[in-house]
Coordinates of C-alpha atoms and ligand atoms in Angstrom, one line a residue:
X191 CA 67.2 13.5 -5.7
X192 CA 65.9 10.1 -4.5
X193 CA 63.0 10.0 -2.1
X194 CA 64.0 9.9 1.5
X195 CA 63.4 6.7 3.5
X196 CA 60.9 6.7 6.3
X197 CA 62.0 9.4 8.8
X198 CA 61.7 8.2 12.4
X199 CA 59.8 10.1 15.0
X200 CA 61.1 9.7 18.5
X201 CA 59.4 10.5 21.8
X202 CA 61.8 12.2 24.2
X203 CA 61.3 12.9 27.9
X204 CA 62.8 16.1 29.3
X205 CA 62.3 16.9 33.0
X206 CA 60.5 20.2 32.0
X207 CA 58.0 18.5 29.6
X208 CA 57.4 15.6 31.9
X209 CA 56.5 17.7 34.8
X210 CA 54.3 19.9 32.7
X211 CA 52.3 16.9 31.5
X212 CA 53.1 17.4 27.9
X213 CA 54.5 14.9 25.3
X214 CA 57.3 15.8 23.0
X215 CA 58.2 14.0 19.8
X216 CA 61.1 14.7 17.5
X217 CA 61.0 14.2 13.7
X218 CA 64.5 13.1 12.9
X219 CA 65.0 15.0 9.7
X220 CA 68.7 15.2 10.7
X221 CA 69.0 11.5 9.7
X222 CA 68.0 12.1 6.0
X223 CA 71.6 12.3 4.8
X224 CA 75.0 12.7 6.6
X225 CA 75.5 16.1 5.0
X226 CA 72.5 17.0 2.9
X227 CA 70.3 16.7 6.0
X228 CA 67.2 18.2 7.3
X229 CA 65.3 21.0 5.8
X230 CA 68.1 21.9 3.4
X231 CA 67.5 18.6 1.6
X232 CA 63.8 19.4 1.4
X233 CA 64.5 22.9 0.1
X234 CA 66.9 21.7 -2.7
X235 CA 64.7 18.9 -4.0
X236 CA 62.4 20.8 -6.4
X237 CA 65.0 23.4 -7.1
X238 CA 67.4 20.8 -8.5
X239 CA 64.6 19.4 -10.6
X240 CA 63.9 22.8 -12.0
X241 CA 67.6 23.5 -12.6
X242 CA 67.7 20.2 -14.6
X243 CA 64.6 21.1 -16.6
X244 CA 66.2 24.4 -17.5
X245 CA 69.4 22.7 -18.6
X246 CA 71.6 24.3 -16.0
X247 CA 74.9 22.7 -15.0
X248 CA 76.0 25.2 -12.4
X249 CA 74.3 26.2 -9.1
X250 CA 75.2 29.5 -7.4
X251 CA 74.2 30.5 -3.9
X252 CA 75.1 32.8 -1.0
X253 CA 76.1 32.3 2.6
X254 CA 78.2 33.1 5.6
X255 CA 81.2 31.1 6.7
X256 CA 79.1 28.7 8.9
X257 CA 76.2 28.3 6.5
X258 CA 74.6 24.9 6.5
X259 CA 73.1 25.9 3.1
X260 CA 76.6 26.4 1.6
X261 CA 77.8 23.0 2.9
X262 CA 74.7 21.2 1.6
X263 CA 74.7 22.9 -1.8
X264 CA 78.4 21.9 -2.3
X265 CA 77.7 18.3 -1.4
X266 CA 74.5 18.1 -3.5
X267 CA 76.5 19.5 -6.4
X268 CA 79.1 16.8 -6.0
X269 CA 76.5 14.0 -5.6
X270 CA 74.2 15.1 -8.4
X271 CA 76.7 16.4 -10.9
X272 CA 76.5 20.2 -10.7
X273 CA 79.3 22.7 -10.6
X274 CA 78.7 24.8 -7.6
X275 CA 79.7 28.4 -6.7
X276 CA 79.3 29.9 -3.2
X277 CA 79.4 33.6 -2.8
X278 CA 80.7 34.0 0.8
X279 CA 80.2 37.0 3.0
X280 CA 83.5 38.4 4.2
X281 CA 86.6 39.1 2.1
X282 CA 88.9 38.6 5.1
X283 CA 88.2 34.8 4.9
X284 CA 89.7 34.5 1.5
X285 CA 93.4 34.1 2.2
X286 CA 93.0 30.7 3.7
X287 CA 89.6 29.4 4.8
X288 CA 90.2 27.5 8.1
X289 CA 86.5 27.2 9.0
X290 CA 85.3 23.6 8.7
X291 CA 82.2 24.5 6.7
X292 CA 84.2 26.2 4.0
X293 CA 86.9 23.6 4.0
X294 CA 84.3 20.9 3.5
X295 CA 82.6 23.0 0.7
X296 CA 86.0 23.3 -1.1
X297 CA 86.5 19.6 -0.7
X298 CA 83.2 19.0 -2.3
X299 CA 84.4 21.0 -5.3
X300 CA 82.6 24.3 -4.6
X301 CA 84.2 27.4 -6.1
X302 CA 84.2 30.1 -3.4
X303 CA 83.9 33.7 -4.2
X304 CA 84.5 36.0 -1.3
X305 CA 82.9 39.4 -1.3
X306 CA 82.9 42.3 1.2
X307 CA 80.1 42.5 3.6
X308 CA 79.0 45.7 1.8
X309 CA 78.9 43.9 -1.6
X310 CA 77.1 40.9 0.0
X311 CA 74.2 43.1 1.0
X312 CA 73.3 43.6 -2.7
X313 CA 73.0 39.8 -3.2
X314 CA 69.3 40.1 -4.2
X315 CA 69.8 43.0 -6.7
X316 CA 69.4 42.1 -10.3
X317 CA 72.4 44.2 -11.3
X318 CA 74.6 42.2 -8.9
X319 CA 73.4 38.9 -10.1
X320 CA 73.9 40.0 -13.8
X321 CA 77.5 41.0 -12.9
X322 CA 78.0 37.6 -11.4
X323 CA 76.7 35.9 -14.6
X324 CA 79.0 38.0 -16.8
X325 CA 81.9 37.0 -14.6
X326 CA 81.2 33.4 -13.9
X327 CA 78.9 32.2 -16.7
X328 CA 75.2 31.0 -16.5
X329 CA 73.9 29.5 -13.3
X330 CA 70.8 28.4 -11.5
X331 CA 70.4 30.8 -8.6
X332 CA 69.5 29.5 -5.1
X333 CA 68.8 32.4 -2.8
X334 CA 70.6 32.8 0.6
X335 CA 69.3 30.1 3.0
X336 CA 67.7 28.4 0.0
X337 CA 64.2 29.7 0.4
X338 CA 61.9 30.2 -2.5
X339 CA 58.5 28.8 -3.6
X340 CA 60.0 25.5 -4.7
X341 CA 61.8 25.2 -1.4
X342 CA 58.6 25.8 0.6
X343 CA 56.9 23.1 -1.5
X344 CA 59.7 20.6 -0.6
X345 CA 59.3 21.5 3.1
X346 CA 55.5 20.7 2.9
X347 CA 56.6 17.1 2.5
X348 CA 58.1 17.0 6.1
X349 CA 54.6 16.4 7.5
X350 CA 52.4 13.4 6.9
X351 CA 48.7 12.8 7.5
X352 CA 49.5 11.0 10.7
X353 CA 51.0 14.1 12.1
X354 CA 47.5 15.6 12.6
X355 CA 47.5 13.9 16.0
X356 CA 49.9 16.7 17.3
X357 CA 48.5 19.9 18.8
X358 CA 51.7 21.9 18.2
X359 CA 54.5 21.8 15.6
X360 CA 57.8 23.5 16.4
X361 CA 60.6 24.3 14.1
X362 CA 63.6 26.7 13.8
X363 CA 63.3 29.8 11.7
X364 CA 66.2 31.4 9.7
X365 CA 64.5 32.6 6.5
X366 CA 61.1 31.1 7.4
X367 CA 60.9 28.7 4.4
X368 CA 60.7 25.6 6.5
X369 CA 58.0 27.1 8.7
X370 CA 56.0 28.2 5.7
X371 CA 56.1 24.6 4.3
X372 CA 54.9 23.2 7.7
X373 CA 52.1 25.8 7.9
X374 CA 50.9 24.8 4.4
X375 CA 50.9 21.1 5.4
X376 CA 49.3 21.6 8.8
X377 CA 45.6 21.7 9.7
X378 CA 43.9 24.8 11.1
X379 CA 43.5 23.5 14.6
X380 CA 47.3 22.8 15.0
X381 CA 49.5 25.6 16.3
X382 CA 52.9 26.2 14.8
X383 CA 55.7 27.9 16.6
X384 CA 58.7 29.1 14.7
X385 CA 61.7 29.7 17.0
X386 CA 63.6 32.6 15.5
X387 CA 67.4 32.2 15.5
X388 CA 67.9 35.8 14.4
X389 CA 66.9 39.0 16.1
X390 CA 64.2 41.3 14.8
X391 CA 60.8 41.3 13.3
X392 CA 61.6 41.1 9.6
X393 CA 60.1 37.7 8.7
X394 CA 56.4 37.9 9.2
X395 CA 55.8 39.5 5.8
X396 CA 58.1 37.0 4.0
X397 CA 56.3 34.0 5.6
X398 CA 52.9 35.5 4.8
X399 CA 53.8 35.6 1.1
X400 CA 54.0 31.8 1.1
X401 CA 51.1 30.8 3.4
X402 CA 47.4 31.4 3.8
X403 CA 46.7 30.1 7.3
X404 CA 47.0 32.1 10.6
X405 CA 47.7 29.2 12.9
X406 CA 51.3 30.2 13.6
X407 CA 53.5 32.7 15.4
X408 CA 57.2 33.5 15.7
X409 CA 58.8 33.1 19.1
X410 CA 61.7 35.4 19.4
X411 CA 62.7 34.9 23.0
X412 CA 65.4 32.2 22.4
X413 CA 67.8 33.6 19.8
X414 CA 70.5 34.2 22.4
X415 CA 71.4 37.6 21.0
X416 CA 71.4 36.7 17.3
X417 CA 72.6 34.3 14.6
X418 CA 75.3 31.9 15.8
X419 CA 75.5 33.7 19.1
X420 CA 75.7 31.3 22.1
X421 CA 76.4 31.3 25.7
X422 CA 77.4 28.8 28.4
X423 CA 73.9 27.9 29.4
X424 CA 73.1 26.9 25.8
X425 CA 76.2 24.7 25.6
X426 CA 75.3 23.1 28.9
X427 CA 71.7 22.5 27.7
X428 CA 72.9 20.9 24.4
X429 CA 75.3 18.6 26.3
X430 CA 72.6 17.6 28.8
X431 CA 70.1 17.1 26.0
X432 CA 72.5 14.7 24.3
X433 CA 73.1 12.8 27.6
X434 CA 69.3 12.5 28.4
X435 CA 67.9 11.8 24.9
X436 CA 70.8 10.5 22.9
X437 CA 70.1 13.2 20.3
X438 CA 72.7 15.7 19.1
X439 CA 71.4 19.2 18.4
X440 CA 73.3 22.1 17.0
X441 CA 74.1 25.5 18.6
X442 CA 72.8 27.7 15.8
X443 CA 69.3 26.3 15.2
X444 CA 67.9 23.2 16.9
X445 CA 69.6 23.6 20.2
X446 CA 67.9 27.0 20.6
X447 CA 64.5 25.6 19.7
X448 CA 64.7 22.7 22.2
X449 CA 66.0 25.1 24.9
X450 CA 63.0 27.3 24.1
X451 CA 60.5 24.4 24.3
X452 CA 61.9 23.3 27.6
X453 CA 61.8 26.8 29.0
X454 CA 58.3 27.4 27.8
X455 CA 57.2 24.1 29.4
X456 CA 58.8 25.2 32.7
X457 CA 56.9 28.5 32.5
X458 CA 53.6 26.6 32.1
X459 CA 53.0 28.0 28.6
X460 CA 51.7 24.6 27.3
X461 CA 48.5 23.0 28.7
X462 CA 48.8 19.5 30.1
X463 CA 48.0 17.0 27.4
X464 CA 49.8 19.1 24.7
X465 CA 51.4 16.9 22.1
X466 CA 54.3 18.6 20.4
X467 CA 56.1 17.6 17.3
X468 CA 59.5 19.3 17.0
X469 CA 61.4 19.2 13.7
X470 CA 65.0 18.3 14.1
X471 CA 66.2 20.1 10.9
X472 CA 69.8 18.9 11.0
X473 CA 72.7 21.4 10.8
X474 CA 75.1 19.2 12.7
X475 CA 78.0 20.1 10.4
X476 CA 78.1 23.5 12.1
X477 CA 79.2 22.1 15.4
X478 CA 82.8 21.7 14.4
X479 CA 83.1 25.4 13.5
X480 CA 81.4 26.4 16.7
X481 CA 83.7 24.3 18.8
X482 CA 86.7 25.9 17.1
X483 CA 85.3 29.2 18.1
X484 CA 84.6 28.1 21.7
X485 CA 88.0 26.6 22.1
X486 CA 89.7 29.9 21.0
X487 CA 87.6 31.5 23.8
X488 CA 88.6 28.8 26.2
X489 CA 85.0 27.9 26.8
X490 CA 83.4 24.4 27.3
X491 CA 82.8 22.6 24.0
X492 CA 79.8 20.8 22.6
X493 CA 80.3 17.0 23.1
X494 CA 80.4 15.2 19.8
Ligands
LIG1643 C1 68.8 26.6 7.5 C2 68.3 25.9 8.7 C3 67.1 26.3 9.4 C4 66.3 27.5 9.0 O1 65.5 27.2 7.9 P1 64.6 28.3 7.2 O2 63.8 27.7 6.3 O3 65.7 29.2 6.6 O4 63.9 29.1 8.2 C5 66.7 25.5 10.5 N1 67.5 24.5 11.0 C6 68.6 24.2 10.4 C7 69.4 23.1 11.0 C8 69.1 24.8 9.3 O5 70.3 24.5 8.7

């Protein structure tokens, strides 16, 4: 993969951060690539190099129907010459995938294999992976969400020396690979906040396996009930954020983080003078699928 061009950092002014006397900057990782955007690009970089070194021609990975990682792997395969296979959670989707993420993955040439939710749970088991190899031929395995040691190494490249001026670095957390990379690239005195988009305390151990520093914590107050769960106030926030800053954020990841930052600022949780760098990790392809869901429920949509 070619090296990304200089990624812009943009200062934004939200009413909540302005009145709290804090400055908020956004690293526009969403601009890396129209589809292979944000942290998923970073996570693939060294994995694709490794796949090539090992002589692989096929990438296989796992995901749900809205997964950014599935969309990105499919596109990376078509751009960089790999056959791709996506193992998708949910047999019921098989008959005719209507979801925009899966339709785009098919268009990018990904072969989709639908498995039951029960079978999907075994995705990390060696026996399950061996059975997939017997059925589909050899492949380079990318874990669900794309996180492994090479992915963390790629995410370390999000930060540069000049980012040491920031007191806080915020990112979204699904599997924690992105946060782990940021922690490794940070300096001790910086504080990292990972906004969890899933419920539950299952990640701390995973993240600890990739990092040595203790300058971070997981904020779990802004997952809105779980992965891809949203409500009207989140949709309103996303639309107002777009209007006020010109930046589009997604409802599954970055919208929740910015909502959380604004809310924490309003609650006075950041001292005046705080300088926050928030990582816009992309994920905008997921908005179409979410809007499809919202319109079925006759709820207001995210403005594109
Ligand atoms: C996948 C994804 C994340 C989560 O990254 P992890 O490394 O799994 O924590 C955050 N933001 C966006 C937009 C994503 O697509």
